Tab-separated table of C-alpha atoms in Angstrom:
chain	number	residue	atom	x	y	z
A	1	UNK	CA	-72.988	-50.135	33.398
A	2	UNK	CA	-71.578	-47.589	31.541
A	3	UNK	CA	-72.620	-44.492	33.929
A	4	UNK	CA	-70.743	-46.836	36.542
A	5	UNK	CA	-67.897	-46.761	34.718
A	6	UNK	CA	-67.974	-43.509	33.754
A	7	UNK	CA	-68.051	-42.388	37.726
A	8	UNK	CA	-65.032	-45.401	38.630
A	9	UNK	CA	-63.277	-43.738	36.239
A	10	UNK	CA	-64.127	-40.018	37.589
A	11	UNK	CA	-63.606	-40.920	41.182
A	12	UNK	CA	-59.774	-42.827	40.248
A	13	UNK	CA	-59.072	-39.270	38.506
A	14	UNK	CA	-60.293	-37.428	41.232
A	15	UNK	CA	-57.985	-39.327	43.803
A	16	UNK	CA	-54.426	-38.566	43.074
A	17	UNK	CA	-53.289	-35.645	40.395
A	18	UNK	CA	-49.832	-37.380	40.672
A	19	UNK	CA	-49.882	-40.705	38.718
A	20	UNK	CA	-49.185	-40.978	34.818
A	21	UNK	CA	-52.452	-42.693	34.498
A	22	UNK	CA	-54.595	-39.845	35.308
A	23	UNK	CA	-52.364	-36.647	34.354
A	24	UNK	CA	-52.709	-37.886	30.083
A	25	UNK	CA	-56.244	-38.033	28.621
A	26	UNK	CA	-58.032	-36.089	26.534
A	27	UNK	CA	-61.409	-35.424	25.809
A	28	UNK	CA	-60.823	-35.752	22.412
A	29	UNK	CA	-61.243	-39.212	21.941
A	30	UNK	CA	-59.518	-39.885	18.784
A	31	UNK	CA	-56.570	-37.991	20.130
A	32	UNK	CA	-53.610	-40.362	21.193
A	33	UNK	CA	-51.553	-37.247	22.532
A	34	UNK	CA	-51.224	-38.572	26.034
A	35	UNK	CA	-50.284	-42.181	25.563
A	36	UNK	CA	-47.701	-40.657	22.903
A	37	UNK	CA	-45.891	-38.730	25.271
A	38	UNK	CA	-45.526	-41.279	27.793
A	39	UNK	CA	-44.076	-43.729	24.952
A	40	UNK	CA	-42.060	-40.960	23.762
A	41	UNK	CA	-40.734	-40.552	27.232
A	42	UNK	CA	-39.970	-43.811	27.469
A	43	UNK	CA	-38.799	-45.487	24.475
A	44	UNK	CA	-38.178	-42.955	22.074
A	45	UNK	CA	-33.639	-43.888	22.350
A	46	UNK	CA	-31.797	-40.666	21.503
A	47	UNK	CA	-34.413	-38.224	21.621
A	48	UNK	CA	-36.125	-39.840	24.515
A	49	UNK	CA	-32.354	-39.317	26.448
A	50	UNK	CA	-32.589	-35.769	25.151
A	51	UNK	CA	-36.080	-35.211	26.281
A	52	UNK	CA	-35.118	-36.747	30.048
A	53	UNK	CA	-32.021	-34.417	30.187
A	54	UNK	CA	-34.700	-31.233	29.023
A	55	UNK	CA	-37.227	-31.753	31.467
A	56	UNK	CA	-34.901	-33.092	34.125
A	57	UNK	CA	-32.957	-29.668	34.228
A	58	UNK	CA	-34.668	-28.623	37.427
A	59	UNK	CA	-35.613	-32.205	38.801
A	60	UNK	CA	-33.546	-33.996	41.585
A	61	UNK	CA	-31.875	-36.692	39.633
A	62	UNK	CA	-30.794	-34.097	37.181
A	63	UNK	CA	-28.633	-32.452	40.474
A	64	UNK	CA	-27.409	-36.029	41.282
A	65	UNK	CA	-26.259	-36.359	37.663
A	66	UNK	CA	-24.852	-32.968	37.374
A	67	UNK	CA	-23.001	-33.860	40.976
A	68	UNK	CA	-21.840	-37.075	39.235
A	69	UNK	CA	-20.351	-35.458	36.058
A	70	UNK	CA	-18.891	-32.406	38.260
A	71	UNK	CA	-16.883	-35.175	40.617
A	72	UNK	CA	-15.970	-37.546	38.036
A	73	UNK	CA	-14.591	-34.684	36.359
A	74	UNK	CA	-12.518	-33.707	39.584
A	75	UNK	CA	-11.551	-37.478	39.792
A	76	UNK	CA	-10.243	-37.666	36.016
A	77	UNK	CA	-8.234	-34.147	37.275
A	78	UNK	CA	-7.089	-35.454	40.706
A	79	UNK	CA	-6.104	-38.872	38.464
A	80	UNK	CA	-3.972	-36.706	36.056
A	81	UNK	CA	-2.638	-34.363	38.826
A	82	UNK	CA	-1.404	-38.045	40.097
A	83	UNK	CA	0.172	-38.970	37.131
A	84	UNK	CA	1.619	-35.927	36.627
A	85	UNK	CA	2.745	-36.279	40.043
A	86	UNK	CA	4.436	-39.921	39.547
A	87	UNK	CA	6.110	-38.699	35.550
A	88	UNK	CA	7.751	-35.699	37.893
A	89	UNK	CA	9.092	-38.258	40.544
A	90	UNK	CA	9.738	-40.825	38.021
A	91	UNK	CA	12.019	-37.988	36.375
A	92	UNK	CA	14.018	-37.510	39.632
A	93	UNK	CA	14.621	-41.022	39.174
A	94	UNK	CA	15.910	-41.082	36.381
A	95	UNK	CA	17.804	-38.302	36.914
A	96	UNK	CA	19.507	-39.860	40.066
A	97	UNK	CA	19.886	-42.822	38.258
A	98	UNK	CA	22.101	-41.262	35.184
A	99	UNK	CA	23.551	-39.108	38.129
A	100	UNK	CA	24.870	-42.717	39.916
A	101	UNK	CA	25.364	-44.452	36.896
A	102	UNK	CA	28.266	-41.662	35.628
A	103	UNK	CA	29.659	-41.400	38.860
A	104	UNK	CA	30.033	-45.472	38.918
A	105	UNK	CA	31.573	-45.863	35.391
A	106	UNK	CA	34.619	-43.242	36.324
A	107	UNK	CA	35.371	-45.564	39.063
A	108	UNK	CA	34.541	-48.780	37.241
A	109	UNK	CA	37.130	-47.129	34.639
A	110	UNK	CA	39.880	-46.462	36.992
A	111	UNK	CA	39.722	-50.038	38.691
A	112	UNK	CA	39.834	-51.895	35.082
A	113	UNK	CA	42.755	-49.941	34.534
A	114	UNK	CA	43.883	-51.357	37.508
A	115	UNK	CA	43.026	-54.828	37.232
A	116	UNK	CA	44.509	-54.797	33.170
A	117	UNK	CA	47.458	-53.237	34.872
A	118	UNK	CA	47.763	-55.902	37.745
A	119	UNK	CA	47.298	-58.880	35.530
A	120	UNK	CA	49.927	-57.455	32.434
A	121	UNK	CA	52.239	-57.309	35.379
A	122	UNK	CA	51.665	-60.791	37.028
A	123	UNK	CA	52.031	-62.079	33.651
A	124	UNK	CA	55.253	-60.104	33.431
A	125	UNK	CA	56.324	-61.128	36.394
A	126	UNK	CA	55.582	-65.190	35.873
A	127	UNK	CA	57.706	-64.871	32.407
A	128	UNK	CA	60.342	-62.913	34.323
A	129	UNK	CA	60.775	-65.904	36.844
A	130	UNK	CA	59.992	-68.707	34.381
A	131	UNK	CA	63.046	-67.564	32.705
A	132	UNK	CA	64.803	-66.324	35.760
A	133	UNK	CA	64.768	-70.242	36.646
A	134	UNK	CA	65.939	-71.491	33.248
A	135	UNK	CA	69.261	-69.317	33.921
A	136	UNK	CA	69.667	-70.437	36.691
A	137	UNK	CA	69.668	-74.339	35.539
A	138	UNK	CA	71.942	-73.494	32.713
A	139	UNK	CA	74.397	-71.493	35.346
A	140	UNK	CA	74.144	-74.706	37.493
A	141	UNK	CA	74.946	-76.986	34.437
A	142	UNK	CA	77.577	-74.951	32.933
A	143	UNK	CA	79.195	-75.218	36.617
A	144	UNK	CA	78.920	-78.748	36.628
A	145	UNK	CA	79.948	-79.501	33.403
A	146	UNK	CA	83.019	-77.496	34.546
A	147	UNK	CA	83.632	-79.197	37.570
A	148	UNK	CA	83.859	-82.126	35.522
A	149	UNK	CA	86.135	-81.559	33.153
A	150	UNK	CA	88.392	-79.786	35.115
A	151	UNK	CA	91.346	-82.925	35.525
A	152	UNK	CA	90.630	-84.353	31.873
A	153	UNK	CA	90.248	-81.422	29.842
A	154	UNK	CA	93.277	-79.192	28.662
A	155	UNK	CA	94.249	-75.903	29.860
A	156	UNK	CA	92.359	-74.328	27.028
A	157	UNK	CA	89.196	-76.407	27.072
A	158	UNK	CA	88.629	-75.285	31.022
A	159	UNK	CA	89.367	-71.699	29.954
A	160	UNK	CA	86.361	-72.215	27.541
A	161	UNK	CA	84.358	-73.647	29.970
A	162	UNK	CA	85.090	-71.181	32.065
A	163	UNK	CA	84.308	-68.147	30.262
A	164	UNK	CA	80.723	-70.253	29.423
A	165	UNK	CA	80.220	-70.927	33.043
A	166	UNK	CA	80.584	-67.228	33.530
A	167	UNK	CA	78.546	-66.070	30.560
A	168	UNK	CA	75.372	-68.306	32.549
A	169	UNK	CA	76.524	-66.540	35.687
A	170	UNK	CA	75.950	-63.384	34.583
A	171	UNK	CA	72.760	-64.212	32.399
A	172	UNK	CA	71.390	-65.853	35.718
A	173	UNK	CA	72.044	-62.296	37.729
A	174	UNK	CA	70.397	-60.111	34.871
A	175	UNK	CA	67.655	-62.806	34.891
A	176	UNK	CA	67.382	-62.193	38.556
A	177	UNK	CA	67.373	-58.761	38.393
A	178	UNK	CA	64.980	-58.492	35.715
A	179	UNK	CA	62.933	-61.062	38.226
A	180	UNK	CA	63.082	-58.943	41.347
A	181	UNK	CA	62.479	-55.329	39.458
A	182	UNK	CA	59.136	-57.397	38.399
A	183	UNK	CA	58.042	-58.564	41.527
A	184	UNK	CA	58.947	-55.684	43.005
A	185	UNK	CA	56.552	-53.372	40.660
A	186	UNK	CA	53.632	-55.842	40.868
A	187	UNK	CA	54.093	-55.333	44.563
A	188	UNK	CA	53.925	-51.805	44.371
A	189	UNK	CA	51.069	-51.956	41.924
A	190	UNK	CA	49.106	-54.983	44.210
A	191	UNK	CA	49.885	-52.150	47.025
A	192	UNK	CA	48.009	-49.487	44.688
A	193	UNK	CA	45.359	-51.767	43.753
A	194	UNK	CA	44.525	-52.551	47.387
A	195	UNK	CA	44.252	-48.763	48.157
A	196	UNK	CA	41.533	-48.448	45.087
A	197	UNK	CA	39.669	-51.660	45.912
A	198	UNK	CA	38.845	-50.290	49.064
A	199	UNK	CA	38.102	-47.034	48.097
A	200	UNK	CA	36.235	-48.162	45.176
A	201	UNK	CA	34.357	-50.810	47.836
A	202	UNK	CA	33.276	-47.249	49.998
A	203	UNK	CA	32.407	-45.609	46.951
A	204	UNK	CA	30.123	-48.344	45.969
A	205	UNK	CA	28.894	-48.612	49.427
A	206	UNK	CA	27.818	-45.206	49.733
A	207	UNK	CA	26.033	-45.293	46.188
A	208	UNK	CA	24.243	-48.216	46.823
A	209	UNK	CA	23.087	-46.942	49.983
A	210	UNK	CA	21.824	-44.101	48.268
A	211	UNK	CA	20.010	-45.944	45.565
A	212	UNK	CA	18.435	-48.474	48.472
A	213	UNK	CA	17.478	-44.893	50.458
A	214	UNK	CA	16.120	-43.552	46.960
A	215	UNK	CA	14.198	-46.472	45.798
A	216	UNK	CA	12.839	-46.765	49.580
A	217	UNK	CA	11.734	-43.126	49.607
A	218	UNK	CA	10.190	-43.526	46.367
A	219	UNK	CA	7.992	-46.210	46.658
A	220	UNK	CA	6.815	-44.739	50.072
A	221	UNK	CA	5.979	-41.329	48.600
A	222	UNK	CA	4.325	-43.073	45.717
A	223	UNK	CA	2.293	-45.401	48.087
A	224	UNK	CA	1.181	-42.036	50.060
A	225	UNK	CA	-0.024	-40.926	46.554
A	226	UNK	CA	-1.903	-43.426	45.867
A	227	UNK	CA	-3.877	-43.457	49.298
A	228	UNK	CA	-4.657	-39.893	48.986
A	229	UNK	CA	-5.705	-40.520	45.562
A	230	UNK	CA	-8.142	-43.017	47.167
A	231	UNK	CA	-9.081	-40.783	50.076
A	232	UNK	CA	-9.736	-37.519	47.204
A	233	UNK	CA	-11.769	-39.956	45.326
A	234	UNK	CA	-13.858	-41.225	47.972
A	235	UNK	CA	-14.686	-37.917	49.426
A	236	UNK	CA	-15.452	-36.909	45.759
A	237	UNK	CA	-17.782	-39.799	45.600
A	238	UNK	CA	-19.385	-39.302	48.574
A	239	UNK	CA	-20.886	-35.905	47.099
A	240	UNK	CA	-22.620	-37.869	44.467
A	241	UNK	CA	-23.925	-40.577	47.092
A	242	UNK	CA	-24.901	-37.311	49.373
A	243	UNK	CA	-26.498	-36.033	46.112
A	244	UNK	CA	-28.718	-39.513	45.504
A	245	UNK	CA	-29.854	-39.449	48.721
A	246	UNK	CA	-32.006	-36.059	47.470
A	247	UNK	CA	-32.989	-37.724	44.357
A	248	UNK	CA	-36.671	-37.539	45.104
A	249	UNK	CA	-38.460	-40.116	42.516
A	250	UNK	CA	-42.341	-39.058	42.916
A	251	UNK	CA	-40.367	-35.485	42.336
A	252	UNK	CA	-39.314	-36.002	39.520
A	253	UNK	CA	-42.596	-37.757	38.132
A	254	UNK	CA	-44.532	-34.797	39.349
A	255	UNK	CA	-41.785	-32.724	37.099
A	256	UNK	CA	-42.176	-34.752	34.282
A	257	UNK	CA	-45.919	-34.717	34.508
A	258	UNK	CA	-46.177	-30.261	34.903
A	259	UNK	CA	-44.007	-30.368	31.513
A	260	UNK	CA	-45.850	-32.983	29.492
A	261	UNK	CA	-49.018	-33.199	30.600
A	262	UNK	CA	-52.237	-33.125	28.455
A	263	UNK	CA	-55.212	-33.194	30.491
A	264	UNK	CA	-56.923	-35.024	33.232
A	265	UNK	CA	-60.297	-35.686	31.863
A	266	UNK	CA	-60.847	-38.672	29.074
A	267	UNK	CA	-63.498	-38.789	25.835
A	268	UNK	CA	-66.824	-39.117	27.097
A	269	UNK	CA	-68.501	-41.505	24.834
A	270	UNK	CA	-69.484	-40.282	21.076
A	271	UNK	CA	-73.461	-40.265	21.820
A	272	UNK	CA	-72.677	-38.574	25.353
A	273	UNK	CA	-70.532	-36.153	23.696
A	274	UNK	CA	-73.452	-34.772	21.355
A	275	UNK	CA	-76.514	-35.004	24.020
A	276	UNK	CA	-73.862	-32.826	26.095
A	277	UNK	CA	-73.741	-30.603	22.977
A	278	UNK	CA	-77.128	-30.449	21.854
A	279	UNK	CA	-77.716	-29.371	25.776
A	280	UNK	CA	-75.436	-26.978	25.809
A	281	UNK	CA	-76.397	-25.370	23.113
A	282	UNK	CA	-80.366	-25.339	23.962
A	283	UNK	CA	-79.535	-23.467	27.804
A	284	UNK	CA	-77.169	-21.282	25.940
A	285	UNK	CA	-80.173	-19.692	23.676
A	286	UNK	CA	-82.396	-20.146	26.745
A	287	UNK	CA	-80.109	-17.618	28.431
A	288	UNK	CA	-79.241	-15.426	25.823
A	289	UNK	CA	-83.198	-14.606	25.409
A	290	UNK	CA	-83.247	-13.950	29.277
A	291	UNK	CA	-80.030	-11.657	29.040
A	292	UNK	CA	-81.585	-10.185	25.988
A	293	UNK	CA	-84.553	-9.006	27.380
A	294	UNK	CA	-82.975	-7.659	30.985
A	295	UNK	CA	-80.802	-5.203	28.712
A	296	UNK	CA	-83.929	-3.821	27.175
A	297	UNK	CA	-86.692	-4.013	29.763
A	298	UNK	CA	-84.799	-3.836	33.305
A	299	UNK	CA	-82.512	-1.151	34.954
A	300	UNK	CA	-78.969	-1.016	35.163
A	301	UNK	CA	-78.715	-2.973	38.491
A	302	UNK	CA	-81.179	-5.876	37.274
A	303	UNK	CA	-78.922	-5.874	34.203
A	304	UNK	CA	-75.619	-6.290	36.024
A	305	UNK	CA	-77.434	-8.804	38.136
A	306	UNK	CA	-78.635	-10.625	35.215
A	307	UNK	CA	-75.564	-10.815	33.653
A	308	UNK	CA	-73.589	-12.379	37.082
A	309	UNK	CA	-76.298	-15.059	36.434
A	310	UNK	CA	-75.650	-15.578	33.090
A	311	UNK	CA	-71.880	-15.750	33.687
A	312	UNK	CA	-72.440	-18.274	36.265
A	313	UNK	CA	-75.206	-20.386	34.513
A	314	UNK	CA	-72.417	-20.732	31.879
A	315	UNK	CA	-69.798	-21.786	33.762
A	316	UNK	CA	-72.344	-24.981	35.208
A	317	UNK	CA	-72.702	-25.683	31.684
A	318	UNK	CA	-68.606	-25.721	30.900
């Protein structure tokens, strides 16, 4: 049974060079060298992550990974040339914003001059005729009151009302004056006012159709950064997914297995290993006597003959 094993086991080693299982024995059978580099390979954290990247220098993931790390990189650049990009056109924003906002407060200045202007006057004007109409009550009253007395009153009493009626006459014409100077500069300043309204309207117009065209040409060119950002990266990430599709896994095990491997041949069994010995050593002397005696007792050409056979006899015993 165990002969039978011993030749399942030869002829599984003898089929594929390839696999983990037959690329880590040793014929030293207390030697665990073998299974410890496989567990080292594979569980070992840190150092088996260091290991991986050493021996995977030259294998076809380690490309993919190096293609991975080069276009991430270029990603993380073409992501900072966009935001580099978008702090440079957010700048001309701001710029045309400060630019728009100056130009609208000199304006917004001049028309609340206007409008503080306008309503002083109005005011002015409204106390002008409030007591542009009292005067002319009291010059309508002091005329009456006049009229009245004119048959019953004596010659001295209608000269008094006389000279009051008068004194409301001409109070009522300065009020009047005063009235129609006041309407007449709130007409000249509702005149002015017009003429700055509109332009200030225009002024306005034009702004705010720059700030729409701005804003508009902003977002667009932003939008277009954005989509090329997309297209750059996708092309980048294409290289790596170009890059996997070389990743060749048995590769790569056949890479790991030329760097770590330990032998291909496992412990014979303890009472196998010193028949093998004691054999060895027995055709060994056997041989030696034979090669011995050709040296002293044949010629030169025996000799060298002898000595091929020796060679070789040795080599079936290795």
């Amino acid at each position: 049974d165990h002969h039978c094993a011993v030749k399942s086991v030869t002829s599984l080693l003898q089929t594929d060079k390839r696999n983990l299982r037959v690329s880590f024995w040793n014929t030293d059978i207390t030697s665990t060298a073998g299974y410890d580099n496989i567990i080292q390979h594979l569980n070992d954290g840190k150092r088996t992550c260091k290991e991986i990247e050493d021996f995977m220098k030259a294998s076809t993931l380690k490309r993919s990974l190096d293609v991975f790390k080069l276009q991430t990189e270029n990603v993380s650049l073409s992501h900072l040339h966009l935001a580099q990009t978008m702090r440079e056109e957010a700048k001309k924003l701001e710029d045309f914003r400060e630019k728009q906002k100056e130009a609208r407060k000199k304006i917004e200045q001049q028309m609340d001059a206007l409008h503080k202007q306008k309503a002083a006057q109005y005011k002015k004007t409204a106390e002008a005729k409030k007591t542009y109409d009292q005067k002319c009550r009291d010059k309508e009253e002091a005329e009456q009151n006049m009229n009245r007395n004119a048959t019953t009153s004596s010659s001295k009493q209608q000269e008094k009302l006389y000279a009051k009626t008068q004194q409301a006459k001409q109070t009522a014409e300065e009020a009047d004056r005063i009235y129609s100077q006041n309407v007449s500069v709130l007409g000249k300043m509702r005149e002015e006012w017009l003429k700055e309204h509109v332009k200030a309207c225009e002024f306005f117009e034009k702004l705010e159709v720059e700030r729409i065209n701005m804003l508009r040409n902003v977002v667009w060119t932003h939008l277009n950064h954005l989509s090329q950002q997309c297209v750059t990266s996708d092309e980048l990430y294409e290289e790596v997914r170009k890059s996997l599709e070389q990743c060749n896994i048995q590769e790569d095990i056949e890479h790991f297995i030329n760097l770590r491997r330990t032998g291909d041949k496992p412990p014979a069994r303890a009472d196998e290993r010193e028949t093998v010995s004691i054999r060895f050593r027995s055709q060994f002397v056997k041989i030696h006597y034979i090669f011995v005696y050709a040296i002293y007792n044949l010629s030169t050409d025996r000799v060298t003959v002898c000595f091929k056979q020796f060679i070789e006899q040795l080599d079936g015993l290795i």
